[in-house]
Coordinates of C-alpha atoms in Angstrom, one line a residue:
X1 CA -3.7 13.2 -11.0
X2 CA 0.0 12.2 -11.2
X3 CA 1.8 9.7 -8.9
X4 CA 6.0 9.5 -8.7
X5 CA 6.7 6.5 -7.2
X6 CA 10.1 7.2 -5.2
X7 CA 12.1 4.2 -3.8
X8 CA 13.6 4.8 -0.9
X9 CA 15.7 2.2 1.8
X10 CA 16.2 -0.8 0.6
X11 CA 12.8 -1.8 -0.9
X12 CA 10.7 0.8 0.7
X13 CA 8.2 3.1 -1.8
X14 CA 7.1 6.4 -0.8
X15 CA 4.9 8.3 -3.8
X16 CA 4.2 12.0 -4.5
X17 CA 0.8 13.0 -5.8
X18 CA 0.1 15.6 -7.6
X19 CA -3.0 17.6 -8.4
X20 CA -2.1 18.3 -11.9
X21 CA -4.6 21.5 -12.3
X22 CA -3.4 23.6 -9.1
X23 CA 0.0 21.7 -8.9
X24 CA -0.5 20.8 -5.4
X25 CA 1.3 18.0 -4.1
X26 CA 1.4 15.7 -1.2
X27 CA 3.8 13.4 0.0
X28 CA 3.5 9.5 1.2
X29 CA 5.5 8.3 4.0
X30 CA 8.3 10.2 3.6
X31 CA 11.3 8.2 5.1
X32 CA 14.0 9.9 2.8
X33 CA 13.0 14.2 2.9
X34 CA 16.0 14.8 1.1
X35 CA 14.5 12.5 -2.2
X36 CA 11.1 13.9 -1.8
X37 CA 12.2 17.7 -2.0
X38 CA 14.3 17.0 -4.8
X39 CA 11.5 15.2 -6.5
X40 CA 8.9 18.0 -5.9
X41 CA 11.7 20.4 -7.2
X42 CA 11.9 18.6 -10.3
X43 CA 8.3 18.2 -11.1
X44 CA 7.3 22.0 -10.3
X45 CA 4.9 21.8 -7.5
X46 CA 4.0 23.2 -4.2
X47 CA 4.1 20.8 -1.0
X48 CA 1.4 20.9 1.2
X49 CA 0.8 17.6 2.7
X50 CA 2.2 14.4 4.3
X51 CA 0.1 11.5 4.3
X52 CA 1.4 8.3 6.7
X53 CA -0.1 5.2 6.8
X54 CA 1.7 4.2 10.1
X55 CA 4.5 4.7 12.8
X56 CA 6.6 2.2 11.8
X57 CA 10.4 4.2 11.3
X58 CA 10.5 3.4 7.7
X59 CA 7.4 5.1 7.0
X60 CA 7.4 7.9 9.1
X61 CA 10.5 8.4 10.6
X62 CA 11.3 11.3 7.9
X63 CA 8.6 13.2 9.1
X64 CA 10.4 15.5 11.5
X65 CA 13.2 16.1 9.0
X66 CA 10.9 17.0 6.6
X67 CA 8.9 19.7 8.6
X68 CA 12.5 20.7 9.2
X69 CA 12.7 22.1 5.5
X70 CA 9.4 22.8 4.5
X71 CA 7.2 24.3 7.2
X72 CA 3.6 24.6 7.2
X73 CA 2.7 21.0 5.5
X74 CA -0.4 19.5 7.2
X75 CA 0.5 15.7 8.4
X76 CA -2.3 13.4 8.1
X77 CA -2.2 9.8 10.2
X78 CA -3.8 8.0 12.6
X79 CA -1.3 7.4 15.7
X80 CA -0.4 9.3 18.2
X81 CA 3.1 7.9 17.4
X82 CA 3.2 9.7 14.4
X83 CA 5.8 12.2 14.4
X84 CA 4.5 15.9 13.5
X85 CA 0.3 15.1 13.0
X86 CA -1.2 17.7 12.7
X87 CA -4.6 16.3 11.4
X88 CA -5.8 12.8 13.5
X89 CA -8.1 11.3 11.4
X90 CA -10.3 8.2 11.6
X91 CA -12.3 5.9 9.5
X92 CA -13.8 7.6 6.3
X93 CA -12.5 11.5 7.2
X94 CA -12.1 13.4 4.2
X95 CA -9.4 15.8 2.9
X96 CA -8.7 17.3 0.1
X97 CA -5.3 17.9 -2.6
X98 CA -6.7 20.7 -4.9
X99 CA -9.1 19.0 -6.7
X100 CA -8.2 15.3 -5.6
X101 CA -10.8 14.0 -2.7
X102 CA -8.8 12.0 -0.5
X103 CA -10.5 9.2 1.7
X104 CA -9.1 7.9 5.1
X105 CA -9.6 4.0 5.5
X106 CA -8.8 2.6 8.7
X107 CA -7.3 -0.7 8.6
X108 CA -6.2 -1.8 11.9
X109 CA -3.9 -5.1 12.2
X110 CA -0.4 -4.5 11.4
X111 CA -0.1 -1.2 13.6
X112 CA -3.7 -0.3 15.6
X113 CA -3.4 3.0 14.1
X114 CA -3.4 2.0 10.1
X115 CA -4.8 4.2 7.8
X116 CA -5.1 3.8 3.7
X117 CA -5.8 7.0 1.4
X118 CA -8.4 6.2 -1.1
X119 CA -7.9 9.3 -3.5
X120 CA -10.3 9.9 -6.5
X121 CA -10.2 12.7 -9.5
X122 CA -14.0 13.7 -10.5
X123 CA -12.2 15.4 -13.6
X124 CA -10.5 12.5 -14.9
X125 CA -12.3 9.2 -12.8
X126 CA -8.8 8.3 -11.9
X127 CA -9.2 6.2 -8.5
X128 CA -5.8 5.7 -6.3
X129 CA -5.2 3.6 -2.9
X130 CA -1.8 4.1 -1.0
X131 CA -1.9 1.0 1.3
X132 CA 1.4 1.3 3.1
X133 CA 1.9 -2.1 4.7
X134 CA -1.9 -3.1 5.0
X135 CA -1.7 -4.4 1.5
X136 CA 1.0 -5.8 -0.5
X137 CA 1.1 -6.6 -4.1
X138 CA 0.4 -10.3 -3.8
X139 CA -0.1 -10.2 -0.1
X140 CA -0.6 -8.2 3.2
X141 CA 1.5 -6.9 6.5
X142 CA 2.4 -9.0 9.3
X143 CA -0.6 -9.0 12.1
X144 CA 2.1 -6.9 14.8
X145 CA -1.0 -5.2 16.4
X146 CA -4.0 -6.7 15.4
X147 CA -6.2 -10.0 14.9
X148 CA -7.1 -12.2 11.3
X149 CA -10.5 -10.5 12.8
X150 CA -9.1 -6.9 11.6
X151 CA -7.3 -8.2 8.4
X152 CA -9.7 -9.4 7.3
X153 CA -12.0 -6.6 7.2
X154 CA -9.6 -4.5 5.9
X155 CA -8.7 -6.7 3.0
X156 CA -11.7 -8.2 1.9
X157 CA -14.3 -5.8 3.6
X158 CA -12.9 -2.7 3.1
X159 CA -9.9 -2.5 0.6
X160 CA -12.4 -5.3 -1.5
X161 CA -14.8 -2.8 -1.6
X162 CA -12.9 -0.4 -4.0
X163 CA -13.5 -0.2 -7.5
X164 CA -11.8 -3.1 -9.2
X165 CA -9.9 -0.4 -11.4
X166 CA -8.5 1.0 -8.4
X167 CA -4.8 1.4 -8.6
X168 CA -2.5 -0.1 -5.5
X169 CA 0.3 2.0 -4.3
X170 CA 1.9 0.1 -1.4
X171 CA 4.8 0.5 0.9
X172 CA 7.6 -2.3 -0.1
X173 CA 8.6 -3.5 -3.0
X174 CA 8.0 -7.9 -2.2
X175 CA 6.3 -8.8 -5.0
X176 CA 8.0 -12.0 -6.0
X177 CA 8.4 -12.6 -2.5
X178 CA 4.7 -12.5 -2.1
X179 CA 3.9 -14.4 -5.3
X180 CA 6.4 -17.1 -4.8
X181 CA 3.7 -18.0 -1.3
X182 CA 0.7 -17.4 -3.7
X183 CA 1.7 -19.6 -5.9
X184 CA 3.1 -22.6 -2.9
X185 CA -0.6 -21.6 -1.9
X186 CA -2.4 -22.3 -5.5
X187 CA -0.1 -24.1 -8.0
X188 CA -2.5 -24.0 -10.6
X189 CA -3.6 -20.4 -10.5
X190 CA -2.4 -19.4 -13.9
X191 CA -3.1 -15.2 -12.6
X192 CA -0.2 -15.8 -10.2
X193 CA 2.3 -17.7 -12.7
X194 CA 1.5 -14.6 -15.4
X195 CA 2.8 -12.0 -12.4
X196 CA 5.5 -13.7 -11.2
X197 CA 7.0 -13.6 -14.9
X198 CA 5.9 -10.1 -15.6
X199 CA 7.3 -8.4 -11.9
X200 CA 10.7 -10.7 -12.9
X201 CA 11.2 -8.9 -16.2
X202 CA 10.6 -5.8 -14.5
X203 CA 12.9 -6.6 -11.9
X204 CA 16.0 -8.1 -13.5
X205 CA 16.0 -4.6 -16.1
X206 CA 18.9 -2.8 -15.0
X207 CA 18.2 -0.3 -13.0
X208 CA 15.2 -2.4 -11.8
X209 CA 11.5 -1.3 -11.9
X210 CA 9.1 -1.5 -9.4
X211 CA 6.2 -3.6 -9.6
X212 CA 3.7 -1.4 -8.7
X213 CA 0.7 -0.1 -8.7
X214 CA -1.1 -3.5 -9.2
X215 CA -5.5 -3.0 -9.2
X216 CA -7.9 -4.3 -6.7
X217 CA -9.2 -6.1 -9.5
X218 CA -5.7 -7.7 -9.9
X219 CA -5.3 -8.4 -6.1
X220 CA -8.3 -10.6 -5.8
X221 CA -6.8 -12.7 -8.7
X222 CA -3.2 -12.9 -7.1
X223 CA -3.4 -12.6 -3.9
X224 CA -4.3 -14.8 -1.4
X225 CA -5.1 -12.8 1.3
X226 CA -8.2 -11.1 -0.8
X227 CA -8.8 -14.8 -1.8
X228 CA -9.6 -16.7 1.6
X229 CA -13.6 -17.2 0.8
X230 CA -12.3 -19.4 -2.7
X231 CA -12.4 -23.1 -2.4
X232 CA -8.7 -23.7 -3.3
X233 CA -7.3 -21.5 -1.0
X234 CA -9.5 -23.2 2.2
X235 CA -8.4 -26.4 0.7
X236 CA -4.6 -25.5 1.1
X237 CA -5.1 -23.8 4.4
X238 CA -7.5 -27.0 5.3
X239 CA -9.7 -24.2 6.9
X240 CA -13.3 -23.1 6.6
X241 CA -14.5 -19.6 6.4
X242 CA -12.2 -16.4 5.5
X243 CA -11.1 -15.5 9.1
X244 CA -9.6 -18.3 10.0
X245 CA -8.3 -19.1 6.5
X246 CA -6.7 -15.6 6.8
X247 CA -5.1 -16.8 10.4
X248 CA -3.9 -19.7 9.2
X249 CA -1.9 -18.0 5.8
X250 CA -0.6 -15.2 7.9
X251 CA 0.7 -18.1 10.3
X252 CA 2.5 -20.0 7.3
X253 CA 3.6 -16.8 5.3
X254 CA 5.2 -16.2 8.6
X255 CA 7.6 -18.8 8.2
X256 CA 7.3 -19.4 4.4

């Protein structure tokens, strides 16, 4: 499989995937439909799918222009708010992108209606998760709809539960942002110092270069969020258990 990551806004990602056998291609939260056809111009392929991880406008709000000039796409999400769904789908639905099996993961808490696409290639082993604003490289989204309850599960439950090779496609480019509070959160871990220098390098390049994809494996060294049952984090938060260690970060980060 092939992923384009294409910025978009002011720090906003939205990604193409391709199946690379068929040429099939699908389209994440496409906020910008103007960047996205130009992009599946370039690379060759035929557009057949919009996958959006929420109803937020920066995600989804290209939707309707994007029907506009290709018609026929099948539009994955799960919210009725959604503009153009044509597919609802719900925790572990399947689709399909040529060859690619694509996974729905529900993961309520920023927007009731979250969904993450897990997407695996048999031929190559390749594992992918576009996370939109559930997870964050070095953190998570803001609890708008939801409880530490549903973060939780989604984080360390669910998103946890991937491989550890899985690559992380998310929605916003605030890595340092993120890192800067991991690291206020654990001073010592030596994980989150390494990161913060490499995403600056890639960062102050002119143009700049996005940060992403990170690895599950990566998060739960990084991030804080996947970290809530470790010892230093609880210490910092001066909380017991992963929920309400999770409250109480989400509660800081807030005004960090």
């Amino acid at each position: 499989m092939q992923v384009r990551v294409l910025p978009a806004l002011s720090d906003n990602y939205m990604y193409l995937l391709v199946d690379q056998n068929t040429k099939e291609a699908a389209v994440v939260d496409p906020v910008d439909p103007e960047a996205v056809l130009k992009a599946v111009k370039e690379e060759g392929v035929k557009l057949t799918t919009i996958l959006t991880t929420h109803h937020h406008w920066d995600h989804a709000g290209g939707n309707k222009g994007l029907l506009e000039k290709a018609v026929g796409l099948t539009v994955l999400g799960g919210d009725s708010r959604i503009d153009g769904v044509t597919r609802m789908v719900v925790d572990g639905d399947v689709a399909s992108l040529g060859g690619l099996n694509i996974k729905c993961l529900a993961t309520p808490c920023h927007t009731t209606g979250h969904i993450c696409y897990y997407v695996t290639d048999a031929q190559t082993d390749e594992k992918i998760v576009f996370t939109g604003d559930t997870l964050f490289l070095g953190g998570c989204g803001r609890f708008f709809e939801g409880t530490a309850e549903q973060m939780y599960t989604a984080l360390v439950e669910k998103l946890g539960a991937l491989p550890s090779e899985t690559k992380v496609y998310c929605g916003h480019e605030y890595s340092l942002q993120n890192l800067g509070f991991g690291s206020h959160v654990e001073p010592e871990n030596q994980d989150i110092a390494d990161k913060i220098q490499w995403c600056r390098t890639k960062r102050e390049l002119t143009p700049a270069e996005p940060t992403i994809p990170s690895s599950i494996g990566e998060e739960k060294r990084i991030n804080p969020f996947m970290r809530v049952e470790e010892g230093t984090v609880q210490a910092h938060t001066k909380t017991t258990g992963g929920i309400e260690t999770m409250r109480a970060l989400r509660a800081e980060k807030d005004n960090f």
